[in-house]
Amino acid sequence: MSNITIRQVSRQFGANTALKQVDLEVREGEFFSLLGPSGCGKTTLLNIIAGFLEPSTGEVLIGGREVTDLPPYKRDIGMVFQNYALFPHLSVFENVAYGLKIRKLPKAEIRKRVEESLASVRLEEFAKRMPHQLSGGQQQRVAIARALAIQPRVLLLDEPLSNLDAKLRKEMQTELRSLQQSVGITTVLVTHDQEEALTLSDRIGILGNGELQQLGSPMEVYRRPANRFVAEFIGQVNLFEARKAPSGGEVPAGTISYLTDKYRLSSEQPLALIAAGIPELEGKESVLFMLRPERVQLSLERNLQETNQAELCVTDVSYAGNSLRIAGTLPGGGELIVQAPDPSFSVLPEPGQIFYARWAPEDLIPLV
């Protein structure tokens, strides 16, 4: 077994509480990411798993064995650091062999394992080179090979891709995921990069203010965030504080009508939100709704049959190649962000241009 169990783990640094009674189970063989803003406690938790820090309270188990009081070298883990931590005076081969020599393995076994590890990251030809003769991506792969050479039960990654340029980072994400799947090792990645966590992970744990805010698959945390913190941290989002509309107006079957005062169609008329009638809204008089920018559609003309529709005056346009980020305001106040695919526009919209924004009832996600 190589699952990781975190039970009621807290960590104090003087008067500062970095972690608050965190409970977490990382499944055997999964790629798990700890995601959160700077200072949220994710690196502290990784260091507690690794044994570089002791928890103030709680316990850590790896493969069902408690390791809370064990030093790192007795936990059967491999670790890759942000700066790779390669020994500059040792060759690639010697760097990968280092942990095996410390364990006093026979020379033939060391050579076999080093060659296998370098082959797994496609660096067999670089065995005799020194770290300074390698690119950033190659150094990162050496660090991974060194961690895997000792055949650990768990692989811990502390933002290992953060020092790479954007193109290489994308390539290494693909390689890292492929390598993890082929080896089948339980892996925990710490990152503040949302896209990286969504791309690589089987599941993600969102940390904020020292607490586990949400645990789920990439699709779950993006489409159904547990609270406002998660919604605002993962991707861009429009948020509507709304109150249930007075009864009497006609709404489509299976929907509920709400009003939001911050977003107004005019100085007298608040924006009406028609949300899908789901159990979470039962009995709710006030709700915070989330609307992802990519769920908003734009057109030049108002659709008289549509609900969830508002006139939008463009205030800013950002072009990202495959998509456009369009910010605009409603006539009576309130800003809306829209993400549209590049083919939607042959010419970029300009500030002051008027569109009609609309979205479906099911695209309004309550944060309850």
C-alpha positions as a printed Julia matrix, in Angstrom:
368×3 Matrix{Float64}:
   0.0    0.0     0.0
   1.12   3.55   -0.71
  -1.85   5.69    0.28
  -1.27   8.77    2.44
  -3.49   9.57    5.41
  -3.49  12.96    7.13
  -5.42  13.08   10.4
  -6.23  16.31   12.23
  -2.89  17.87   11.24
  -2.23  21.4    12.5
   0.94  23.47   12.42
   1.78  26.59   14.38
   4.63  28.98   13.67
   4.63  31.11   16.79
   1.32  32.96   16.85
   0.63  32.09   13.2
  -1.49  29.04   12.38
  -0.37  27.62    9.01
  -2.62  24.54    9.07
  -5.87  23.97   10.97
  -6.78  20.34   11.68
  -6.49  19.08    8.11
  -7.95  15.65    7.28
  -6.97  14.16    3.93
  -6.67  10.79    2.21
  -4.49  10.46   -0.91
  -5.36   7.23   -2.69
  -2.82   4.67   -3.77
  -1.48   5.33   -7.28
  -3.28   8.64   -7.82
  -1.87  11.97   -8.95
  -3.03  14.38   -6.27
  -2.45  18.14   -6.27
  -2.45  20.56   -3.35
  -3.54  23.87   -4.86
  -3.85  27.27   -3.27
  -2.52  30.83   -3.12
   0.82  31.77   -1.56
   0.79  31.36    2.2
  -2.2   29.0     2.28
  -0.25  26.14    3.94
   0.25  23.78    1.0
   4.07  23.64    1.18
   3.87  23.29    4.97
   1.6   20.25    4.52
   3.92  18.73    1.91
   6.91  19.18    4.24
   4.97  17.49    7.03
   4.24  14.53    4.73
   7.92  14.42    3.78
   9.13  14.66    7.38
  10.95  17.98    7.08
   8.45  19.53    9.53
   6.65  18.06   12.52
   2.94  18.77   12.92
   1.88  20.65   16.04
  -1.01  18.2    16.32
  -2.22  15.21   14.31
  -0.6   12.27   12.56
   0.65  11.15    9.14
   0.39   7.61    7.78
   1.97   6.23    4.59
   0.74   2.84    3.45
  -1.11   2.42    6.75
   2.08   2.9     8.8
   2.34   5.92   11.07
   5.37   7.99   10.14
   4.67  11.19   12.1
   7.87  10.93   14.14
  10.08   9.32   11.49
  12.82  11.27    9.66
  12.47  11.7     5.87
  14.9    8.91    4.94
  12.77   6.37    6.81
   9.49   7.3     5.12
  10.16   5.65    1.75
   9.46   8.82   -0.22
  11.06  10.5    -3.23
  11.03  14.29   -3.43
  11.58  16.78   -6.25
  12.23  20.36   -5.19
  11.42  23.64   -6.91
  15.09  24.31   -7.7
  15.79  20.6    -8.47
  18.62  20.55   -5.81
  21.08  18.71   -8.05
  24.66  18.39   -6.81
  26.68  20.64   -9.19
  29.93  18.69   -8.7
  28.35  15.32   -9.58
  27.48  13.99  -13.04
  23.94  13.1   -14.04
  24.67   9.44  -13.32
  26.18  10.26   -9.91
  23.25  12.51   -8.99
  20.73   9.77   -9.73
  22.9    7.19   -7.94
  23.34   9.3    -4.8
  20.37   7.98   -2.82
  21.21   4.4    -3.77
  24.81   4.76   -2.56
  23.57   6.14    0.76
  21.48   2.97    1.07
  24.65   0.93    0.37
  23.21  -1.06   -2.54
  25.58  -3.26   -4.57
  27.29  -1.47   -7.48
  25.6   -3.66  -10.08
  22.16  -2.89   -8.61
  22.96   0.83   -8.51
  23.99   0.86  -12.17
  20.87  -1.07  -13.17
  18.52   1.26  -11.3
  20.22   4.44  -12.53
  20.06   3.26  -16.14
  16.38   2.34  -15.75
  15.56   5.69  -14.12
  17.38   7.71  -16.8
  15.65   5.67  -19.5
  12.25   6.44  -17.95
  12.92  10.19  -18.41
  14.73   9.7   -21.75
  18.13  10.92  -20.58
  20.29   7.82  -21.09
  22.65   9.75  -23.38
  23.27  12.43  -20.75
  24.6   10.19  -17.96
  28.13  11.65  -18.07
  27.14  15.31  -18.32
  27.27  17.79  -15.47
  24.14  19.67  -14.32
  25.36  23.0   -15.75
  25.49  21.38  -19.19
  21.75  20.65  -19.12
  18.71  22.76  -19.91
  16.14  23.53  -17.22
  13.83  20.81  -18.48
  16.64  18.25  -18.5
  17.67  19.17  -14.97
  14.09  18.72  -13.87
  13.99  15.25  -15.42
  17.25  14.32  -13.67
  15.68  15.35  -10.36
  12.68  13.14  -11.09
  14.93  10.22  -12.09
  16.89  10.6    -8.85
  13.65  10.54   -6.83
  12.38   7.45   -8.66
  15.66   5.53   -8.54
  15.2    4.64   -4.87
  11.84   3.09   -5.81
   9.82   5.02   -3.25
   6.19   4.33   -2.44
   5.34   8.04   -2.68
   6.59  10.86   -4.92
   6.35  14.43   -3.59
   6.7   17.38   -5.98
   7.23  20.92   -4.67
   6.35  23.2    -7.63
   8.92  21.42   -9.85
   7.87  23.2   -13.06
   7.75  26.78  -11.79
  11.24  27.69  -13.07
  10.53  26.63  -16.66
   9.35  28.88  -19.49
   5.72  28.59  -20.59
   6.28  26.3   -23.61
   8.62  23.93  -21.79
   6.32  23.88  -18.8
   3.46  22.62  -20.96
   5.68  19.92  -22.44
   6.91  18.82  -19.02
   3.35  18.64  -17.68
   2.55  16.09  -20.37
   5.75  14.14  -19.67
   5.24  14.19  -15.92
   1.68  12.89  -16.17
   2.7   10.18  -18.63
   5.6    9.1   -16.41
   3.43   8.99  -13.29
   0.84   6.84  -15.05
   3.45   4.43  -16.41
   5.15   4.0   -13.02
   1.87   4.03  -11.08
   3.38   5.8    -8.08
   1.29   7.75   -5.57
   2.15  11.38   -6.32
   1.46  14.63   -4.46
   2.11  17.89   -6.3
   2.15  21.31   -4.64
   1.35  24.16   -7.02
  -0.3   27.57   -7.16
  -0.9   27.15  -10.91
  -4.58  26.34  -11.42
  -4.22  25.14  -15.0
  -1.35  22.85  -14.02
  -3.39  21.23  -11.25
  -6.45  20.83  -13.49
  -4.34  19.3   -16.28
  -2.33  16.82  -14.21
  -4.5   15.68  -11.34
  -6.85  12.82  -10.63
  -8.05  14.86   -7.65
  -7.29  18.29   -6.24
  -7.29  19.6    -2.68
  -7.89  23.35   -2.48
  -6.19  24.92    0.54
  -7.06  28.36    1.83
  -6.3   30.01    5.16
  -4.76  26.78    6.4
  -7.92  24.76    5.81
  -8.99  22.26    3.16
 -11.69  24.21    1.31
 -12.64  21.5    -1.19
 -11.56  18.06   -2.33
 -12.59  16.63   -5.69
 -11.82  15.91   -9.31
 -10.66  18.8   -11.55
 -14.14  18.93  -13.12
 -15.85  18.99   -9.73
 -13.82  21.83   -8.25
 -14.13  23.91  -11.43
 -17.79  23.33  -12.24
 -19.12  22.94   -8.7
 -16.91  24.92   -6.3
 -17.79  24.42   -2.66
 -17.68  28.1    -1.72
 -16.78  31.61   -2.83
 -13.07  31.13   -2.06
 -12.78  28.17   -4.42
 -14.92  29.8    -7.12
 -12.78  32.94   -7.18
  -9.47  31.07   -6.99
 -10.15  28.55   -9.77
 -10.42  30.46  -13.04
 -12.4   33.63  -13.7
 -15.92  34.03  -12.42
 -18.95  36.33  -12.32
 -20.66  36.39   -8.93
 -24.24  37.49   -8.28
 -25.6   38.14   -4.8
 -29.32  37.57   -5.34
 -32.6   37.45   -3.47
 -35.63  35.39   -4.37
 -38.03  37.33   -6.58
 -41.58  37.98   -5.35
 -44.01  35.34   -6.57
 -46.41  36.13   -9.38
 -44.15  36.48  -12.4
 -44.04  33.75  -15.03
 -40.86  31.67  -15.21
 -40.07  28.55  -17.26
 -41.03  25.25  -15.68
 -38.4   23.83  -13.35
 -36.74  27.2   -12.68
 -36.67  29.79   -9.88
 -36.47  33.57  -10.29
 -34.02  35.72   -8.31
 -33.13  39.41   -8.43
 -29.67  40.93   -8.04
 -29.41  44.59   -7.1
 -25.75  45.12   -8.01
 -26.49  44.25  -11.65
 -29.21  46.46  -13.08
 -30.91  46.75  -16.44
 -31.71  50.36  -15.52
 -31.6   52.52  -12.42
 -35.04  51.19  -11.48
 -34.82  47.58  -12.71
 -32.53  44.94  -11.16
 -31.28  42.06  -13.28
 -33.51  38.98  -13.03
 -31.73  35.63  -12.75
 -33.62  32.5   -13.79
 -31.87  29.54  -12.14
 -32.52  25.84  -12.5
 -34.67  24.54   -9.65
 -32.29  22.21   -7.82
 -32.45  20.8    -4.24
 -29.69  23.17   -3.03
 -32.03  26.14   -3.63
 -34.91  24.7    -1.64
 -36.08  27.33    0.82
 -33.22  29.74    0.02
 -34.3   33.38    0.1
 -30.82  34.71   -0.73
 -28.12  32.98   -2.78
 -24.67  33.69   -4.16
 -24.61  32.51   -7.81
 -21.54  31.79   -9.91
 -21.46  32.2   -13.69
 -18.31  31.18  -15.58
 -17.34  33.68  -18.34
 -17.18  30.97  -21.01
 -20.85  30.11  -20.39
 -21.98  33.59  -21.5
 -22.97  34.03  -25.15
 -22.94  37.34  -27.0
 -25.11  38.51  -29.88
 -25.76  41.83  -31.59
 -29.53  41.59  -31.21
 -31.81  40.89  -28.28
 -33.61  37.55  -28.34
 -37.16  38.24  -27.2
 -37.66  34.58  -26.22
 -34.63  34.39  -23.94
 -34.47  34.81  -20.16
 -31.14  35.59  -18.42
 -30.37  38.33  -20.9
 -28.82  41.78  -20.51
 -27.49  44.59  -22.67
 -23.71  44.84  -22.3
 -21.51  47.82  -23.17
 -17.92  46.71  -23.85
 -15.3   48.39  -21.66
 -12.22  46.24  -22.31
 -11.06  43.46  -24.68
  -8.06  41.18  -24.15
  -6.96  38.84  -26.94
  -5.35  35.54  -25.86
  -5.04  33.8   -29.24
  -7.57  31.04  -28.76
 -10.07  33.21  -26.89
 -11.12  36.76  -26.03
 -11.76  38.17  -22.59
 -14.44  40.83  -22.84
 -15.43  43.03  -19.93
 -18.56  45.12  -20.08
 -21.13  46.95  -17.97
 -24.9   46.75  -17.75
 -26.92  49.95  -18.36
 -27.81  50.41  -14.69
 -24.51  49.16  -13.23
 -22.54  45.96  -12.67
 -19.62  44.49  -14.64
 -19.8   41.19  -16.52
 -16.81  39.2   -17.83
 -17.24  37.09  -20.96
 -14.8   34.6   -22.48
 -15.51  33.97  -26.14
 -13.67  31.62  -28.55
 -11.51  33.41  -31.13
 -13.58  32.26  -34.18
 -16.6   34.09  -32.73
 -15.26  37.42  -34.01
 -13.64  38.25  -37.34
 -12.88  41.71  -35.93
 -12.18  42.42  -32.27
 -14.99  44.2   -30.41
 -14.2   47.76  -29.39
 -14.94  49.67  -26.17
 -18.38  51.24  -26.37
 -19.79  48.52  -28.62
 -23.15  47.09  -27.5
 -23.91  43.36  -27.28
 -26.6   41.27  -25.67
 -25.28  38.73  -23.17
 -27.28  35.64  -22.3
 -26.83  32.37  -20.45
 -28.83  29.27  -19.57
 -30.5   28.68  -16.15
 -28.26  25.67  -15.5
 -25.16  27.85  -15.96
 -26.0   29.71  -12.73
 -24.29  27.65  -10.02
 -25.32  28.37   -6.41
 -22.51  28.57   -3.87
 -24.31  27.24   -0.81
